[in-house]
Coordinates of C-alpha atoms and ligand atoms in Angstrom, one line a residue:
M1 CA -16.7 54.7 20.5
T2 CA -13.1 53.6 20.0
N3 CA -12.4 53.4 23.6
Q4 CA -15.2 51.1 24.4
P5 CA -14.0 47.6 25.3
V6 CA -14.4 45.2 22.4
Q7 CA -16.8 42.4 23.2
P8 CA -15.7 39.1 21.6
I9 CA -18.5 37.4 19.7
F10 CA -18.8 33.7 19.2
I11 CA -20.4 32.4 16.2
M12 CA -19.4 28.8 16.6
S13 CA -19.8 26.5 19.6
E14 CA -17.1 26.2 22.2
G15 CA -14.4 23.7 21.3
T16 CA -14.6 24.4 17.6
Q17 CA -11.2 24.2 16.0
R18 CA -10.4 26.3 13.1
S19 CA -7.5 26.7 10.8
Q20 CA -7.3 29.1 8.0
G21 CA -5.3 30.2 4.9
R22 CA -1.9 28.8 4.5
T23 CA -2.0 26.7 7.7
A24 CA -5.2 24.9 6.6
Q25 CA -3.8 24.3 3.2
R26 CA -0.4 23.0 4.4
N27 CA -2.0 20.7 7.0
N28 CA -4.3 19.2 4.4
I29 CA -1.5 18.7 1.9
L30 CA 0.7 17.2 4.6
A31 CA -2.0 14.7 5.7
A32 CA -2.7 13.6 2.1
K33 CA 1.0 13.2 1.4
L34 CA 1.4 11.1 4.5
V35 CA -1.4 8.7 3.3
A36 CA 0.3 8.4 -0.1
E37 CA 3.7 7.9 1.5
T38 CA 2.2 5.0 3.6
V39 CA 1.0 2.9 0.6
R40 CA 3.9 3.9 -1.7
T41 CA 6.2 1.1 -0.6
T42 CA 3.7 -1.5 -1.7
L43 CA 3.6 -0.3 -5.4
G44 CA 4.7 -2.7 -8.1
P45 CA 6.1 -6.2 -8.4
K46 CA 8.8 -5.5 -5.8
G47 CA 6.6 -3.6 -3.4
M48 CA 6.4 -4.9 0.1
D49 CA 3.3 -6.0 2.1
K50 CA 1.7 -4.5 5.1
M51 CA 0.5 -6.3 8.2
L52 CA -2.6 -4.7 9.7
V53 CA -3.9 -5.6 13.1
D54 CA -7.4 -4.5 14.0
T55 CA -8.8 -3.6 17.4
V56 CA -9.7 -7.2 18.2
G57 CA -6.3 -8.5 17.1
D58 CA -7.3 -9.9 13.7
V59 CA -4.4 -9.8 11.2
T60 CA -4.5 -8.9 7.5
V61 CA -1.4 -9.2 5.4
T62 CA -1.8 -7.4 2.1
N63 CA -0.3 -5.5 -0.7
D64 CA -3.7 -4.1 -1.8
G65 CA -3.9 -0.3 -1.5
V66 CA -7.6 0.0 -0.8
T67 CA -7.5 -2.8 1.8
I68 CA -4.7 -1.1 3.6
L69 CA -6.4 2.3 3.7
E70 CA -9.7 0.9 4.7
E71 CA -8.2 -1.1 7.6
M72 CA -6.1 1.9 8.8
N73 CA -9.1 3.8 10.2
I74 CA -7.9 7.1 9.0
E75 CA -9.5 10.1 10.7
H76 CA -8.0 13.3 9.3
P77 CA -10.6 14.8 6.9
A78 CA -8.1 15.5 4.0
A79 CA -6.5 12.1 4.5
K80 CA -9.9 10.5 4.3
M81 CA -10.5 12.1 0.9
L82 CA -7.5 10.2 -0.3
V83 CA -9.0 7.0 1.0
E84 CA -12.0 7.8 -1.1
V85 CA -9.8 8.0 -4.2
A86 CA -8.8 4.4 -3.6
K87 CA -12.4 3.3 -3.1
T88 CA -13.5 4.9 -6.3
Q89 CA -10.7 3.2 -8.2
E90 CA -11.6 -0.1 -6.6
N91 CA -15.3 0.3 -7.6
E92 CA -14.6 1.5 -11.1
V93 CA -11.7 -0.6 -12.1
G94 CA -10.9 -3.1 -9.4
D95 CA -7.2 -2.4 -9.4
G96 CA -4.7 0.5 -9.5
T97 CA -5.7 1.7 -6.0
T98 CA -2.1 2.4 -4.9
T99 CA -1.3 4.1 -8.2
A100 CA -4.2 6.5 -7.8
V101 CA -3.4 7.4 -4.2
V102 CA 0.3 7.8 -4.9
L103 CA -0.5 10.1 -7.8
A104 CA -2.8 12.2 -5.8
G105 CA -0.1 12.6 -3.1
E106 CA 2.5 13.6 -5.7
L107 CA 0.2 16.1 -7.3
L108 CA -0.2 17.8 -4.0
K109 CA 3.5 17.7 -3.4
Q110 CA 4.1 19.4 -6.7
A111 CA 1.4 21.9 -5.9
E112 CA 3.1 22.8 -2.7
T113 CA 6.2 23.9 -4.6
L114 CA 4.1 26.2 -6.8
L115 CA 2.3 27.6 -3.8
D116 CA 5.7 28.5 -2.4
Q117 CA 6.3 30.4 -5.6
E118 CA 3.1 32.4 -4.9
V119 CA 1.0 30.8 -7.6
H120 CA -2.5 31.2 -6.5
P121 CA -4.4 28.0 -5.6
S122 CA -7.2 28.7 -8.0
V123 CA -4.8 29.1 -10.9
L124 CA -3.2 25.9 -9.9
A125 CA -6.5 24.2 -9.7
R126 CA -7.4 25.4 -13.2
G127 CA -4.1 24.2 -14.5
F128 CA -4.5 20.8 -13.0
R129 CA -8.0 20.6 -14.5
I130 CA -6.7 21.4 -18.0
A131 CA -3.9 18.9 -17.5
A132 CA -6.2 16.1 -16.4
E133 CA -8.4 16.6 -19.4
K134 CA -5.5 16.6 -21.8
A135 CA -4.0 13.6 -20.0
N136 CA -7.1 11.5 -20.6
E137 CA -7.1 12.5 -24.2
I138 CA -3.5 11.5 -24.6
L139 CA -4.1 8.2 -22.9
E140 CA -7.0 7.4 -25.2
K141 CA -4.8 8.0 -28.2
M142 CA -1.9 6.1 -26.8
A143 CA -4.0 3.0 -26.0
E144 CA -4.2 -0.1 -28.3
E145 CA -7.3 -2.0 -29.1
I146 CA -8.0 -5.5 -28.0
K147 CA -10.7 -8.0 -28.8
I148 CA -12.5 -10.4 -26.5
G149 CA -10.9 -13.3 -28.3
D150 CA -7.3 -12.2 -27.4
E151 CA -6.9 -14.8 -24.6
T152 CA -3.1 -14.4 -24.4
V153 CA -3.4 -10.7 -24.0
L154 CA -6.2 -11.0 -21.4
K155 CA -4.1 -13.5 -19.4
K156 CA -1.2 -11.1 -19.5
I157 CA -3.4 -8.4 -18.1
A158 CA -4.5 -10.7 -15.3
Q159 CA -0.9 -11.6 -14.5
T160 CA 0.2 -7.9 -14.4
A161 CA -2.4 -7.4 -11.6
M162 CA -1.0 -10.4 -9.7
N163 CA 2.7 -9.3 -9.9
G164 CA 4.1 -8.6 -6.5
R165 CA 1.3 -10.3 -4.8
S166 CA 1.3 -13.8 -3.2
A167 CA -0.7 -15.0 -6.2
E168 CA 2.3 -14.4 -8.4
A169 CA 3.8 -17.8 -7.8
N170 CA 0.8 -19.4 -9.4
K171 CA 0.0 -16.7 -11.9
E172 CA -0.1 -18.9 -15.0
E173 CA -2.9 -21.1 -13.7
L174 CA -4.7 -18.4 -11.8
S175 CA -4.7 -16.0 -14.8
A176 CA -6.1 -18.7 -17.1
L177 CA -8.8 -19.3 -14.5
V178 CA -9.7 -15.6 -14.3
V179 CA -9.9 -15.2 -18.0
K180 CA -12.1 -18.3 -18.4
A181 CA -14.4 -17.0 -15.6
V182 CA -14.8 -13.5 -17.0
K183 CA -15.5 -14.8 -20.5
A184 CA -18.1 -17.2 -19.2
V185 CA -20.2 -14.5 -17.7
I186 CA -20.3 -12.2 -20.7
D187 CA -23.8 -11.8 -22.0
V188 CA -23.9 -11.1 -25.8
M189 CA -26.9 -9.4 -27.3
D190 CA -26.6 -8.7 -31.0
D191 CA -23.6 -6.4 -31.3
E192 CA -23.6 -5.4 -27.7
F193 CA -22.4 -7.3 -24.6
S194 CA -22.7 -6.8 -20.9
L195 CA -20.4 -8.0 -18.3
D196 CA -21.3 -8.2 -14.6
T197 CA -18.5 -9.5 -12.4
D198 CA -21.0 -10.2 -9.6
N199 CA -21.7 -13.4 -11.6
I200 CA -18.3 -14.6 -10.6
K201 CA -18.6 -16.0 -7.1
I202 CA -15.4 -16.4 -5.1
E203 CA -15.6 -19.0 -2.4
K204 CA -12.7 -19.4 0.0
K205 CA -11.8 -22.5 1.9
V206 CA -8.7 -22.8 4.0
G207 CA -6.7 -25.9 3.4
G208 CA -4.9 -27.5 0.5
S209 CA -2.6 -25.2 -1.4
V210 CA -3.0 -22.4 -3.9
E211 CA -2.6 -24.8 -6.8
D212 CA -5.8 -26.5 -5.7
T213 CA -7.8 -23.3 -6.5
E214 CA -10.3 -24.3 -9.1
L215 CA -12.9 -22.9 -11.4
V216 CA -16.3 -24.5 -11.4
E217 CA -18.4 -23.8 -14.4
G218 CA -21.4 -23.6 -12.2
I219 CA -21.9 -22.9 -8.5
I220 CA -20.4 -24.1 -5.3
L221 CA -22.7 -23.8 -2.3
D222 CA -21.5 -23.9 1.3
K223 CA -24.3 -26.4 2.0
E224 CA -24.9 -30.2 2.3
R225 CA -27.8 -32.3 1.2
V226 CA -30.6 -32.3 3.8
H227 CA -30.9 -36.1 4.2
S228 CA -28.3 -38.8 4.4
G229 CA -30.6 -41.1 2.4
M230 CA -30.2 -38.9 -0.7
P231 CA -27.7 -39.6 -3.4
K232 CA -24.3 -38.0 -2.9
F233 CA -23.8 -37.7 -6.6
V234 CA -26.3 -36.9 -9.4
D235 CA -25.4 -37.4 -13.0
S236 CA -27.2 -35.3 -15.7
A237 CA -28.8 -33.2 -13.0
K238 CA -32.2 -31.7 -13.7
I239 CA -32.6 -28.9 -11.2
A240 CA -35.7 -27.4 -9.7
L241 CA -35.2 -24.0 -8.0
I242 CA -38.0 -23.4 -5.5
D243 CA -38.3 -20.2 -3.4
S244 CA -41.1 -21.3 -1.2
A245 CA -41.0 -23.7 1.7
L246 CA -41.5 -27.5 1.3
E247 CA -43.5 -27.4 4.5
I248 CA -47.1 -27.1 5.5
K249 CA -47.5 -23.5 5.9
N250 CA -48.4 -22.1 9.3
T251 CA -51.6 -20.5 8.4
E252 CA -51.5 -16.7 8.2
I253 CA -54.7 -16.5 10.1
D254 CA -54.8 -18.1 13.5
A255 CA -56.8 -21.3 13.1
K256 CA -57.8 -23.3 16.1
I257 CA -58.2 -27.0 15.6
Q258 CA -60.1 -28.8 18.3
I259 CA -59.0 -32.3 18.7
T260 CA -61.3 -34.4 20.9
A261 CA -60.3 -37.9 20.2
P262 CA -56.8 -39.6 19.6
Q263 CA -58.0 -40.8 16.1
Q264 CA -58.5 -37.2 15.1
M265 CA -54.9 -36.4 15.9
Q266 CA -53.8 -39.4 13.9
A267 CA -56.0 -38.3 11.0
F268 CA -54.6 -34.8 11.2
L269 CA -51.0 -36.0 11.1
E270 CA -51.8 -38.3 8.2
Q271 CA -53.4 -35.5 6.3
E272 CA -50.3 -33.4 6.8
E273 CA -48.1 -36.2 5.7
K274 CA -50.2 -36.7 2.6
M275 CA -49.9 -33.1 1.7
L276 CA -46.1 -33.2 2.0
K277 CA -46.0 -36.4 0.0
A278 CA -48.1 -34.8 -2.7
M279 CA -45.6 -31.9 -2.8
V280 CA -42.7 -34.3 -3.4
E281 CA -44.8 -36.1 -6.0
K282 CA -45.2 -32.8 -7.9
V283 CA -41.4 -32.2 -7.8
A284 CA -40.7 -35.7 -8.9
A285 CA -43.3 -35.5 -11.7
S286 CA -41.5 -32.6 -13.2
G287 CA -38.5 -34.9 -13.8
A288 CA -36.3 -33.1 -11.3
N289 CA -33.6 -35.1 -9.6
V290 CA -32.1 -32.1 -7.7
V291 CA -34.0 -29.5 -5.6
F292 CA -32.6 -26.2 -4.3
C293 CA -35.0 -24.6 -1.9
Q294 CA -34.7 -21.1 -0.7
K295 CA -36.7 -21.9 2.4
G296 CA -37.1 -24.9 4.7
I297 CA -37.8 -28.5 3.8
D298 CA -40.0 -30.5 6.3
D299 CA -38.5 -33.7 7.7
V300 CA -41.3 -35.7 6.1
A301 CA -40.7 -34.1 2.8
Q302 CA -37.0 -34.8 3.1
H303 CA -37.8 -38.5 3.7
Y304 CA -39.9 -38.7 0.6
L305 CA -37.4 -36.8 -1.5
A306 CA -34.7 -39.2 -0.3
K307 CA -37.0 -42.2 -1.2
K308 CA -37.3 -40.8 -4.7
G309 CA -33.6 -40.4 -5.0
I310 CA -33.7 -36.6 -5.3
Y311 CA -30.8 -34.5 -4.0
A312 CA -32.1 -31.6 -2.0
V313 CA -30.6 -28.6 -0.3
R314 CA -32.5 -26.1 1.8
R315 CA -32.2 -22.5 2.9
V316 CA -30.1 -21.5 -0.1
K317 CA -29.4 -17.7 -0.1
K318 CA -31.5 -15.7 -2.5
S319 CA -28.4 -14.4 -4.3
D320 CA -27.2 -18.0 -4.7
M321 CA -30.6 -19.0 -6.1
E322 CA -30.2 -16.2 -8.7
K323 CA -26.7 -17.4 -9.6
L324 CA -28.0 -21.0 -9.8
A325 CA -30.7 -19.8 -12.2
R326 CA -28.0 -18.1 -14.4
A327 CA -25.7 -21.1 -14.3
T328 CA -28.2 -23.8 -15.0
A329 CA -30.8 -21.9 -17.0
A330 CA -33.5 -22.8 -14.5
K331 CA -36.5 -20.7 -13.6
I332 CA -37.2 -20.0 -10.0
I333 CA -40.6 -21.3 -9.1
T334 CA -42.8 -20.2 -6.2
N335 CA -45.9 -22.4 -6.7
L336 CA -45.2 -26.1 -7.1
D337 CA -48.3 -26.4 -9.3
D338 CA -46.4 -24.4 -11.9
L339 CA -43.4 -26.6 -11.9
N340 CA -42.8 -28.4 -15.1
D341 CA -39.8 -29.8 -17.0
K342 CA -39.2 -26.6 -18.9
D343 CA -38.4 -24.8 -15.7
L344 CA -35.7 -27.2 -14.7
G345 CA -32.1 -26.3 -15.0
K346 CA -29.3 -28.6 -16.2
A347 CA -25.9 -29.5 -14.9
G348 CA -23.6 -32.3 -15.8
I349 CA -23.0 -33.2 -12.2
V350 CA -24.4 -32.2 -8.8
E351 CA -22.5 -33.7 -5.9
E352 CA -21.6 -33.3 -2.3
V353 CA -17.9 -32.8 -1.7
K354 CA -15.9 -32.6 1.4
V355 CA -13.7 -29.6 1.3
G356 CA -11.4 -29.2 4.3
D357 CA -13.7 -30.5 7.0
E358 CA -17.0 -29.1 5.6
M359 CA -19.4 -30.5 3.2
M360 CA -20.2 -28.4 0.1
T361 CA -22.5 -28.9 -2.9
Y362 CA -20.9 -28.6 -6.3
V363 CA -23.1 -27.8 -9.3
R364 CA -20.7 -28.4 -12.1
E365 CA -20.4 -28.9 -15.8
C366 CA -23.1 -26.4 -16.6
K367 CA -23.2 -26.0 -20.4
K368 CA -22.8 -22.3 -21.1
A369 CA -22.8 -21.4 -17.5
K370 CA -23.5 -17.7 -17.2
S371 CA -22.5 -17.7 -13.5
V372 CA -19.3 -19.4 -12.3
T373 CA -17.4 -19.9 -9.0
I374 CA -13.8 -19.8 -8.2
L375 CA -13.0 -21.9 -5.1
V376 CA -9.9 -20.4 -3.6
R377 CA -7.6 -22.7 -1.5
G378 CA -4.7 -21.7 0.5
G379 CA -2.7 -23.1 3.4
T380 CA -3.8 -20.5 5.9
E381 CA -6.6 -18.0 6.3
H382 CA -4.2 -15.2 5.5
V383 CA -2.9 -16.8 2.3
A384 CA -6.4 -17.6 1.0
A385 CA -7.6 -14.1 1.8
E386 CA -4.8 -12.4 -0.1
I387 CA -5.2 -14.8 -3.0
E388 CA -8.9 -13.9 -3.1
R389 CA -8.0 -10.2 -3.1
S390 CA -5.6 -10.7 -6.0
L391 CA -8.1 -12.7 -8.0
H392 CA -10.6 -9.9 -7.4
D393 CA -8.2 -7.4 -8.8
A394 CA -7.4 -9.6 -11.8
I395 CA -11.1 -10.1 -12.5
G396 CA -11.5 -6.3 -12.4
V397 CA -8.7 -5.6 -14.9
V398 CA -9.7 -8.3 -17.3
S399 CA -13.3 -7.1 -17.3
S400 CA -12.2 -3.4 -17.6
A401 CA -10.0 -4.3 -20.6
I402 CA -12.9 -6.2 -22.3
R403 CA -15.4 -3.4 -21.5
S404 CA -13.3 -0.5 -22.8
G405 CA -11.5 -2.6 -25.5
K406 CA -8.4 -0.6 -24.9
I407 CA -5.2 -1.4 -23.1
V408 CA -1.8 0.3 -22.4
A409 CA 1.6 -1.1 -21.2
G410 CA 2.7 -0.7 -17.6
A411 CA 5.9 -0.8 -15.7
G412 CA 5.9 3.0 -15.9
A413 CA 5.7 3.1 -19.7
A414 CA 2.2 4.7 -19.9
E415 CA 3.0 7.3 -17.2
M416 CA 6.4 8.2 -18.8
E417 CA 4.8 8.6 -22.3
L418 CA 2.0 10.6 -20.8
A419 CA 4.4 12.8 -18.9
S420 CA 6.4 13.5 -22.0
Q421 CA 3.5 14.3 -24.2
L422 CA 1.9 16.5 -21.5
R423 CA 5.1 18.5 -21.1
R424 CA 5.0 19.2 -24.8
F425 CA 1.4 20.4 -24.4
A426 CA 2.4 22.6 -21.5
N427 CA 4.9 24.4 -23.7
S428 CA 2.1 25.4 -26.0
L429 CA 0.3 27.2 -23.2
S430 CA 1.1 30.5 -21.7
G431 CA 0.8 32.1 -18.3
R432 CA 0.9 30.4 -15.0
E433 CA -1.3 27.5 -16.0
Q434 CA 1.7 26.3 -18.0
L435 CA 3.5 25.9 -14.7
A436 CA 0.7 23.8 -13.3
V437 CA 0.4 21.6 -16.4
A438 CA 4.2 21.0 -16.3
S439 CA 4.0 20.1 -12.6
F440 CA 1.2 17.7 -13.4
A441 CA 3.5 16.0 -15.9
D442 CA 6.3 15.9 -13.4
A443 CA 3.9 14.3 -10.8
L444 CA 3.2 11.4 -13.2
E445 CA 6.8 10.3 -13.0
I446 CA 6.2 9.3 -9.4
I447 CA 4.9 6.0 -10.7
P448 CA 8.1 4.8 -12.5
R449 CA 10.2 6.5 -9.8
T450 CA 8.5 4.5 -7.1
L451 CA 8.6 1.2 -9.1
A452 CA 12.4 1.8 -9.3
E453 CA 12.8 2.8 -5.7
N454 CA 10.8 -0.2 -4.4
A455 CA 13.1 -2.4 -6.5
G456 CA 16.2 -1.0 -4.9
L457 CA 17.2 0.8 -8.1
D458 CA 18.6 4.3 -8.4
P459 CA 15.6 6.3 -9.5
I460 CA 17.6 9.1 -11.0
D461 CA 19.5 6.8 -13.4
V462 CA 16.4 4.9 -14.3
L463 CA 14.3 8.0 -15.0
A464 CA 17.0 9.5 -17.1
E465 CA 17.2 6.4 -19.3
L466 CA 13.4 6.1 -19.5
K467 CA 13.1 9.8 -20.5
S468 CA 15.6 9.4 -23.3
A469 CA 13.9 6.3 -24.6
H470 CA 10.6 8.1 -24.7
N471 CA 12.2 11.1 -26.4
K472 CA 13.3 8.6 -29.1
K473 CA 9.6 7.8 -29.6
E474 CA 9.8 4.4 -27.8
K475 CA 6.3 4.8 -26.4
W476 CA 6.2 1.6 -24.4
A477 CA 9.6 1.9 -22.7
G478 CA 9.3 0.8 -19.1
I479 CA 11.5 -0.4 -16.3
N480 CA 12.6 -3.9 -15.9
V481 CA 12.6 -4.0 -12.2
F482 CA 14.8 -7.0 -12.1
T483 CA 17.7 -5.7 -14.1
G484 CA 17.2 -2.0 -13.8
K485 CA 17.3 -1.6 -17.5
V486 CA 14.8 -0.1 -19.9
M487 CA 12.6 -2.6 -21.6
N488 CA 9.7 -2.7 -24.0
S489 CA 6.8 -3.3 -21.6
W490 CA 4.4 -4.1 -24.4
R491 CA 6.6 -6.9 -25.7
T492 CA 7.3 -8.1 -22.2
G493 CA 3.6 -8.4 -21.7
I494 CA 3.1 -6.0 -18.8
L495 CA -0.4 -5.0 -19.9
E496 CA -3.1 -3.0 -18.2
P497 CA -6.5 -1.8 -19.1
L498 CA -6.7 1.9 -20.2
T499 CA -9.3 2.6 -17.6
I500 CA -6.9 1.9 -14.8
K501 CA -4.8 4.9 -15.9
T502 CA -7.7 7.2 -16.9
Q503 CA -9.5 6.6 -13.7
A504 CA -6.4 7.1 -11.6
V505 CA -5.7 10.4 -13.4
S506 CA -9.3 11.6 -13.0
S507 CA -9.8 10.8 -9.3
A508 CA -6.3 11.8 -8.3
S509 CA -6.6 15.2 -9.9
D510 CA -10.2 15.7 -8.6
V511 CA -9.1 15.2 -5.0
A512 CA -5.9 17.2 -5.4
I513 CA -7.9 20.1 -6.8
M514 CA -10.5 19.8 -4.1
I515 CA -7.9 19.9 -1.4
L516 CA -6.1 22.8 -3.0
R517 CA -9.2 24.9 -3.0
I518 CA -9.8 24.5 0.8
D519 CA -8.5 27.5 2.8
D520 CA -10.6 27.1 5.9
V521 CA -11.1 24.1 8.1
I522 CA -13.7 24.3 10.7
A523 CA -14.0 21.3 12.9
S524 CA -16.8 21.3 15.5
G525 CA -15.9 20.5 19.0
E526 CA -16.6 17.3 20.8
Q527 CA -20.2 16.2 20.7
P528 CA -21.8 16.0 24.2
Q529 CA -21.9 12.3 25.1
Q530 CA -25.3 10.8 24.9
P531 CA -26.4 8.6 27.8
G532 CA -25.9 5.0 27.0
M533 CA -23.4 5.7 24.1
P534 CA -20.2 3.8 24.4
Q535 CA -17.3 6.0 25.4
G536 CA -15.3 6.4 22.2
R537 CA -12.3 8.4 21.3
S538 CA -13.2 11.9 20.3
G539 CA -14.3 12.0 16.7
A540 CA -14.1 8.3 16.3
M541 CA -17.8 7.7 17.1
M542 CA -20.7 9.5 15.6
P543 CA -24.1 9.2 17.2
P544 CA -26.3 7.0 14.9
E545 CA -28.6 8.8 12.6
M546 CA -32.1 8.5 13.6
Ligands
ADP601 P1 -1.9 -0.9 -7.7 O1 -2.7 -0.9 -6.4 O2 -1.8 0.5 -8.2 O3 -2.4 -1.8 -8.7 P2 0.4 -2.6 -7.6 O4 1.2 -2.9 -6.5 O5 -0.5 -3.6 -8.2 O6 -0.5 -1.3 -7.3 O7 1.4 -2.1 -8.8 C1 0.9 -1.7 -10.1 C2 2.1 -1.2 -10.9 O8 3.1 -2.2 -11.0 C3 1.7 -0.8 -12.2 O9 2.2 0.5 -12.5 C4 2.2 -1.9 -13.1 O10 2.5 -1.4 -14.4 C5 3.5 -2.3 -12.4 N1 4.0 -3.6 -12.7 C6 3.3 -4.8 -12.7 N2 4.1 -5.8 -13.1 C7 5.3 -5.3 -13.4 C8 6.5 -5.8 -13.8 N3 6.7 -7.1 -14.0 N4 7.5 -5.0 -14.0 C9 7.4 -3.7 -13.7 N5 6.3 -3.1 -13.3 C10 5.2 -3.9 -13.1
MG602 MG1 -2.4 -3.9 -8.7

């Protein structure tokens, strides 16, 4: 038996790469740390920007964690998991993406030290789980309540999200705009309210300067009126929203019309014209002086609409029709016979405006607009795009703050306070989990440390001062990145929604735990190329799912 030659057996296809145990773990941790390290330099008001160039040479200049990671086309599986952390943060809160990724990277770095001390990964994972739960509890208790009416506070929250971004130069005006927009789209029902940020439309037009960015209480459409004979400006607009075509329908069933004499042709055209005229009459009879049509408008109908002095726009996107309905309180009508004055929406003004070199339709001065538009202006495409991203973040934090009703102070204050309370909690534990919880607390300090480093300050001095302040129960002690001194972040107005921190803690710990538990990475070999498939880099392309 023993002397028989051993036949190797293959259970996986040729080319499969496998790494196990320590090697697998270390590689994953290294990849995740590299991702965190990449975005770390952008954190905070003194963080730097990144310039990303895609395969066709398009350039994005940004400071936004999730945008950077999405554009980077990361391939390593563990690194990709960190990108997911940023995406979750983006979807749930809208800001704090860099914070979440940096925290995840630091948790893994701390874990590595403990792994070196022969702490078993599953003990570590359990410890991190305990720590994350406790951390969220502490954060909840630490947070202060706010009300929807606290405009000054809401503006500060918006401004904190803009610090360090190109929007910072105009943060006073932009934050006011953001708060106004978010408050406009809140739906109040009895004691409850709902808030859907999709009702804030951001339109971007290159040209002008950032100061020209404006909030329209209503909708801006990237469309012009269909006929030059129509008015350019309509006062006290009464708006009909129609989602069917103002055209004679092509009959669904093929109908053959036999025309034998020229008069018949004439009669046929006249008949068609009559029907179109009748359609316009119905619109006019409802009292509408503006029509937004989701489908086409026949030339003849355009002519009659113009004659009646009605402003009309065609082929409006369905999503915009819905926003128009919310903004003007109009009802979307399919059958013209149903249209009456109760279905019409109202707006102070509907007008065609030249923005840059394009014509746009503004529906403005909607009383109680439940859907609003921010028109972003900026000298170049890159400037406008980065302003748009900052506004998006600011809208996210203001809405999160309103939704949860709780906020904390930033500039490292929340993280330092959390770390110090968590350390106290760790001391109450026994066994090896205590080590894991203490490491979790240490990891949280990466946020203030990075803020200090990015500001060119000595992180050791800053952290020591911060620690002593928090030991003296100064719970909102944070870093003044301009002077390097400790400040009261709350009083300075560096405010953030509680959810930005709880979400960062949850997703960072989830991903760290998941990565720690992996001890075997099996990567299947290259897929055989399918005929007709473009030749990609290995692993970069997946055959489309059928
Ligand atoms: P993220 O993608 O995580 O939002 P940012 O680059 O926006 O990354 O940085 C957010 C961090 O910057 C938060 O910790 C916040 O408290 C901090 N921060 C914002 N404004 C200031 C400020 N004026 N001074 C110090 N820290 C600040
Ligand atoms: Mg931010």
